[in-house]
PDB file of C-alpha atoms and ligand atoms in Angstrom:
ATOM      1  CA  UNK A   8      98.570  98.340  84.683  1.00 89.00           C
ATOM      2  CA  UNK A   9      96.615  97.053  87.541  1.00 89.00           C
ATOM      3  CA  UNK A  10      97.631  98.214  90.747  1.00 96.00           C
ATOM      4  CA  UNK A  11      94.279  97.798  93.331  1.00 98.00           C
ATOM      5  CA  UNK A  12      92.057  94.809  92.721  1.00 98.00           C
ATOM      6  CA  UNK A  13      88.683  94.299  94.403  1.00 98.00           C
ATOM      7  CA  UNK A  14      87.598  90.409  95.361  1.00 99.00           C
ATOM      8  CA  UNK A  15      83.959  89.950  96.111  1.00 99.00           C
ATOM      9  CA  UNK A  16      82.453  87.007  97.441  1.00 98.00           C
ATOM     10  CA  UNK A  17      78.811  86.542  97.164  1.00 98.00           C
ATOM     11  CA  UNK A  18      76.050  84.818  99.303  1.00 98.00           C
ATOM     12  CA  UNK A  19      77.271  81.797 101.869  1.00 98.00           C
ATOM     13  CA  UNK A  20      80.697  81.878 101.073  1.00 98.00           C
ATOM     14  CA  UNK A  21      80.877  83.998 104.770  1.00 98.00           C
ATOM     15  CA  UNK A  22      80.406  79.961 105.518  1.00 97.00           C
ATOM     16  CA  UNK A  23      83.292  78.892 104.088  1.00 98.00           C
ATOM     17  CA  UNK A  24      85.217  76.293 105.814  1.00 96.00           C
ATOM     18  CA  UNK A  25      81.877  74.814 107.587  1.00 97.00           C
ATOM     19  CA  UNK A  26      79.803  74.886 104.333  1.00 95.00           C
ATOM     20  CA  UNK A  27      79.839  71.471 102.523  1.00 96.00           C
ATOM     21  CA  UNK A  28      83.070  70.638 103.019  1.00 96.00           C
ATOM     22  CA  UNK A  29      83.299  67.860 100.440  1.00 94.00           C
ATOM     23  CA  UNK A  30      81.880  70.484  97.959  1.00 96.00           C
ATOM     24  CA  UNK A  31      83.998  73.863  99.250  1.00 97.00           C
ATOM     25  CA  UNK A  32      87.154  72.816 101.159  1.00 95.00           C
ATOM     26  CA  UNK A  33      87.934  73.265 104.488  1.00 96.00           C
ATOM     27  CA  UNK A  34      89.770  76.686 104.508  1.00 97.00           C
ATOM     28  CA  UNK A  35      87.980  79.467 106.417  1.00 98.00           C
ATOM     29  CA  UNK A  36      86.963  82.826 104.337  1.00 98.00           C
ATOM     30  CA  UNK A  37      89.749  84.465 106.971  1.00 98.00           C
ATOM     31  CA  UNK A  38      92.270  82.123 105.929  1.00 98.00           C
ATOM     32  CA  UNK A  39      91.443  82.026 102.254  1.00 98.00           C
ATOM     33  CA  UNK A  40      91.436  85.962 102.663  1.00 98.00           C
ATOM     34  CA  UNK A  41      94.794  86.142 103.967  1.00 98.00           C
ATOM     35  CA  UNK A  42      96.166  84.079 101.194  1.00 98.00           C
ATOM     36  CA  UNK A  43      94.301  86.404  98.324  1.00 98.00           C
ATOM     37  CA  UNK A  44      96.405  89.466 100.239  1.00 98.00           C
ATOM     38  CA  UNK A  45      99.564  87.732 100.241  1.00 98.00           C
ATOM     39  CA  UNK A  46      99.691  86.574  96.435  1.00 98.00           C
ATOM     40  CA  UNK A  47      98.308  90.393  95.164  1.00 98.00           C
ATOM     41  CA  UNK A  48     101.122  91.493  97.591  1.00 98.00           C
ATOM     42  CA  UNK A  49     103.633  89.506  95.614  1.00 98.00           C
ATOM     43  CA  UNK A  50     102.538  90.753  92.588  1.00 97.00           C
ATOM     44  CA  UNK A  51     102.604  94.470  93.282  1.00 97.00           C
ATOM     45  CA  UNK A  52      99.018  94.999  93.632  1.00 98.00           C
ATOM     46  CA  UNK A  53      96.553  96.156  96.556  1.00 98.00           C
ATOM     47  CA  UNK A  54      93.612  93.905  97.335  1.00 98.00           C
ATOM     48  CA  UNK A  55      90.232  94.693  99.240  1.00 98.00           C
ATOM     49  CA  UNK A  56      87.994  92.138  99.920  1.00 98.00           C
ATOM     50  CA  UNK A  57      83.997  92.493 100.042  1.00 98.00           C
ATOM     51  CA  UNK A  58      81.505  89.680 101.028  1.00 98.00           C
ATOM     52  CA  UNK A  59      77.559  90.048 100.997  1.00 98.00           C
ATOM     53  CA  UNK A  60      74.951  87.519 100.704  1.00 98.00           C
ATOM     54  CA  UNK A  61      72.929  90.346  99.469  1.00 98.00           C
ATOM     55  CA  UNK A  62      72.349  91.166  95.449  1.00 98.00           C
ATOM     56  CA  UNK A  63      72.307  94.654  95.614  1.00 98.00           C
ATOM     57  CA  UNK A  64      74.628  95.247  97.883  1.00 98.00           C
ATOM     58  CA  UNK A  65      77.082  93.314  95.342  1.00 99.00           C
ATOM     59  CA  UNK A  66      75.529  95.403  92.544  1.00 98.00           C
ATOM     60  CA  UNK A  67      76.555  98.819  94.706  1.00 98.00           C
ATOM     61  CA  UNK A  68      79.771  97.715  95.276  1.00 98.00           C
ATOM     62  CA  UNK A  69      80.601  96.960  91.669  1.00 98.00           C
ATOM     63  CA  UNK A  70      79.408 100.482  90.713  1.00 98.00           C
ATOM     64  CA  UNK A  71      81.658 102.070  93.600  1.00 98.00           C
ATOM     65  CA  UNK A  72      84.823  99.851  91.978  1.00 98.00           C
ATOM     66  CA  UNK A  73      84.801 101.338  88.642  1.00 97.00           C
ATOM     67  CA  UNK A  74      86.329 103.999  89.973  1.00 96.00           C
ATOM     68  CA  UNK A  75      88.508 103.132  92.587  1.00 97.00           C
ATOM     69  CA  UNK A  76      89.806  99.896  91.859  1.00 98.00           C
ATOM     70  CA  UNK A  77      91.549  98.591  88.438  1.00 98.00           C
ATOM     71  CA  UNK A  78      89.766  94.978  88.522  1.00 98.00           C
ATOM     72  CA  UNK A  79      87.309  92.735  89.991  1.00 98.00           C
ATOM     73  CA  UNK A  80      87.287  89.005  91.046  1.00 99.00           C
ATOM     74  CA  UNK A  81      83.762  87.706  91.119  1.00 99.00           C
ATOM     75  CA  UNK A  82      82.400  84.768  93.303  1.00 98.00           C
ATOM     76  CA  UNK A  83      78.495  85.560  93.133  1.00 98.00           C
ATOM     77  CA  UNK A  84      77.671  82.360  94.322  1.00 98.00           C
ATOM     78  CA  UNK A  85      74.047  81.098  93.544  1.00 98.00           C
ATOM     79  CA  UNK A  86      73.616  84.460  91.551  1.00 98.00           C
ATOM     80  CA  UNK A  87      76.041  83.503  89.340  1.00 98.00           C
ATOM     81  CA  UNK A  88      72.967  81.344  87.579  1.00 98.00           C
ATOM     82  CA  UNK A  89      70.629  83.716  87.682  1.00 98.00           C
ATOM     83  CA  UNK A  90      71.046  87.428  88.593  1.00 98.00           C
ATOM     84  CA  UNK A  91      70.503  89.310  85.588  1.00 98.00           C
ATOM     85  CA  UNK A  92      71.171  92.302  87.571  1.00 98.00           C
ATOM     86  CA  UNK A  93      74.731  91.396  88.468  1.00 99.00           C
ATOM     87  CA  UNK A  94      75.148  90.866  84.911  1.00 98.00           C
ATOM     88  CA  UNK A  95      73.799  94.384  84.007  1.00 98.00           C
ATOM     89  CA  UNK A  96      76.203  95.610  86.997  1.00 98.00           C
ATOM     90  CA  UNK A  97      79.643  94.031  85.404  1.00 98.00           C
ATOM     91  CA  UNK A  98      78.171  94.924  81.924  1.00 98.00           C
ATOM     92  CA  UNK A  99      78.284  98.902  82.765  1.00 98.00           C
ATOM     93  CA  UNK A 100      81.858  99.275  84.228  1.00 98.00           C
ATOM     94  CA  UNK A 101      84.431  98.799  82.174  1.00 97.00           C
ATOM     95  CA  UNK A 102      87.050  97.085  84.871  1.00 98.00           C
ATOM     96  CA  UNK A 103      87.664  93.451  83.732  1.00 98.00           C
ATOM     97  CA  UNK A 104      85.614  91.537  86.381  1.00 98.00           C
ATOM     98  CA  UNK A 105      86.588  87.245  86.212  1.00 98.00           C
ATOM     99  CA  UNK A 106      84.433  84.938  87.135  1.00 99.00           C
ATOM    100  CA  UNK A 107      85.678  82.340  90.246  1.00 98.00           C
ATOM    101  CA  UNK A 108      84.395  79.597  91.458  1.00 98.00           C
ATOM    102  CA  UNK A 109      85.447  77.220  93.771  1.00 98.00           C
ATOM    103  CA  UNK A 110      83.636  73.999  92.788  1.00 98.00           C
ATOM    104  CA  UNK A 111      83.472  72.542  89.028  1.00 98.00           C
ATOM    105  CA  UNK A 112      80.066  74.192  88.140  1.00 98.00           C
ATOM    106  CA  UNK A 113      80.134  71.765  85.189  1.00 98.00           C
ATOM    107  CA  UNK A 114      80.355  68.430  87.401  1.00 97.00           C
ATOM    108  CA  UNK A 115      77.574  69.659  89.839  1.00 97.00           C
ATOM    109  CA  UNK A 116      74.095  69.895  89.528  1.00 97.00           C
ATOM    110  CA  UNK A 117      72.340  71.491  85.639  1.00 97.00           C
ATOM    111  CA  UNK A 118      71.018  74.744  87.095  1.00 97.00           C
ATOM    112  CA  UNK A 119      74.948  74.995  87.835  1.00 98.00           C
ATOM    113  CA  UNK A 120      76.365  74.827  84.563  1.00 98.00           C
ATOM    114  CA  UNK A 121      74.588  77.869  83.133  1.00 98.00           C
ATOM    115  CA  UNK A 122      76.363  81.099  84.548  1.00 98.00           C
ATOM    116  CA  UNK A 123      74.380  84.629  83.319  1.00 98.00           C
ATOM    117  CA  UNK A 124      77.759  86.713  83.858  1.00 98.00           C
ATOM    118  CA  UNK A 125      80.085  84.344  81.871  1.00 98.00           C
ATOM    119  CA  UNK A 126      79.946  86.454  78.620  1.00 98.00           C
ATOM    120  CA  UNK A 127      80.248  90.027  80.357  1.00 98.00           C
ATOM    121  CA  UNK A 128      83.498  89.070  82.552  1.00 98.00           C
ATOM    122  CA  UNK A 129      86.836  88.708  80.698  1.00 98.00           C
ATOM    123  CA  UNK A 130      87.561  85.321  82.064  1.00 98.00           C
ATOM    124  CA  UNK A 131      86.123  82.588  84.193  1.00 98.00           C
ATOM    125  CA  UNK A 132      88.519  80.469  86.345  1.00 98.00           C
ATOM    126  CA  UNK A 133      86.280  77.642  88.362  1.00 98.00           C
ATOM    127  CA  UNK A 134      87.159  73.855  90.140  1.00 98.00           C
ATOM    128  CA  UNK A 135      90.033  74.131  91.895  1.00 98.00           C
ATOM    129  CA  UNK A 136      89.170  75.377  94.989  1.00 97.00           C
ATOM    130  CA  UNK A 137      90.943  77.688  96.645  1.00 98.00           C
ATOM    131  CA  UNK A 138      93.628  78.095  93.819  1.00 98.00           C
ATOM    132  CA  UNK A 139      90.781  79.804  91.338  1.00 98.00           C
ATOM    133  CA  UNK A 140      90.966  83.001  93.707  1.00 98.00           C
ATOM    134  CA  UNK A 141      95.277  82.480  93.172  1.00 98.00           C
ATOM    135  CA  UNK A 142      94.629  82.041  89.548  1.00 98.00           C
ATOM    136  CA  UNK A 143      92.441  84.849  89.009  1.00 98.00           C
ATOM    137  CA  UNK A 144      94.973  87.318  90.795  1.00 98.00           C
ATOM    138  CA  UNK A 145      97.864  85.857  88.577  1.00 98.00           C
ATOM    139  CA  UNK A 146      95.715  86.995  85.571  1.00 98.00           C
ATOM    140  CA  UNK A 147      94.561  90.482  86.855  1.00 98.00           C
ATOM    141  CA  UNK A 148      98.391  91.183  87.287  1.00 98.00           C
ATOM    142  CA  UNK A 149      98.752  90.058  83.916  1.00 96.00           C
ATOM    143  CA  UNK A 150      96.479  91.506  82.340  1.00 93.00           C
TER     144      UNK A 150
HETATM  145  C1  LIG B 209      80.040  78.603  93.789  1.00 72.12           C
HETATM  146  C2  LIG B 209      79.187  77.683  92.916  1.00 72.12           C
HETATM  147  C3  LIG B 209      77.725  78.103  92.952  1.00 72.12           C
HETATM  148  O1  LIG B 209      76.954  77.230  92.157  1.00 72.12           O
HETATM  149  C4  LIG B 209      77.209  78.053  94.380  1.00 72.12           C
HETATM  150  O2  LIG B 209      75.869  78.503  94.414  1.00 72.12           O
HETATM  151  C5  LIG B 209      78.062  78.794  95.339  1.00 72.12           C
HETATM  152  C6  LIG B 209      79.516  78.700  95.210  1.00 72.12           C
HETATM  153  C7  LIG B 209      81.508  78.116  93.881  1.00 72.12           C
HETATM  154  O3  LIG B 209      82.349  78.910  94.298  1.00 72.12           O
HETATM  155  O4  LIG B 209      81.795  76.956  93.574  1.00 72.12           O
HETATM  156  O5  LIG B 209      77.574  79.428  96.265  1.00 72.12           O
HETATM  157  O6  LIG B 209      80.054  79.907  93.204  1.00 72.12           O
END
């Protein structure tokens, strides 16, 4: 049963709320943090919340999860398309990790559409907004 879940944001999203706003909403990282607690809250489970715009930093803190938290929710940005490394990270703990997004990776730009860590994460959840972060704590506690 999962019981402490781990959300990581990756590089810019610390921008959230000012960063393209047509592309990534409005809502603050703060505010969208708040709202991650509150629905792992409601379902029973303990959240931390991690954000670095730096690769290995994300890679140490998915090796430091696998033993202290029960799942992972992924937003590794840009490296989402290309960090083999972050795929070799999720690939050697054996915590589901899923895969968020807040844009439609498919309706954006080609080098967008191809994600490196889609087929070593259990699910991916991506395009709408802040609701893939909801979405993806609904399946951890479901899991
Ligand atoms: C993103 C999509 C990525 O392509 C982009 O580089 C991001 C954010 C998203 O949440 O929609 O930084 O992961």
């Amino acid at each position: 049963m999962i019981k402490k879940i781990l959300v990581i944001h990756g590089p810019n999203l610390n921008l959230l709320g000012e960063r393209e706003p047509g592309v990534y909403g409005n809502m603050t990282i703060d505010t969208l943090n708040d709202n991650i607690i509150e629905r792992a809250k409601e379902q029973g489970m303990q959240c931390e919340i991690f954000q670095s715009n730096h690769e290995g930093a994300i890679i140490d803190k998915l090796h430091a999860a696998r033993t202290s938290f029960d799942g992972v929710i992924l937003n590794a940005g840009a490296y989402t398309h290309y960090s083999y490394a972050i795929r070799d990270a999720i690939a050697a703990i054996k915590i589901p990790v899923i895969e968020v997004h807040i844009s439609n990776v498919f309706a954006r730009d080609a080098f967008r559409a191809n994600s490196v860590i889609s087929e070593v994460c259990r699910g991916t959840i991506c395009g709408f907004g802040a609701i893939s972060y909801y979405l993806a704590v609904q399946a951890l506690a479901e899991l």
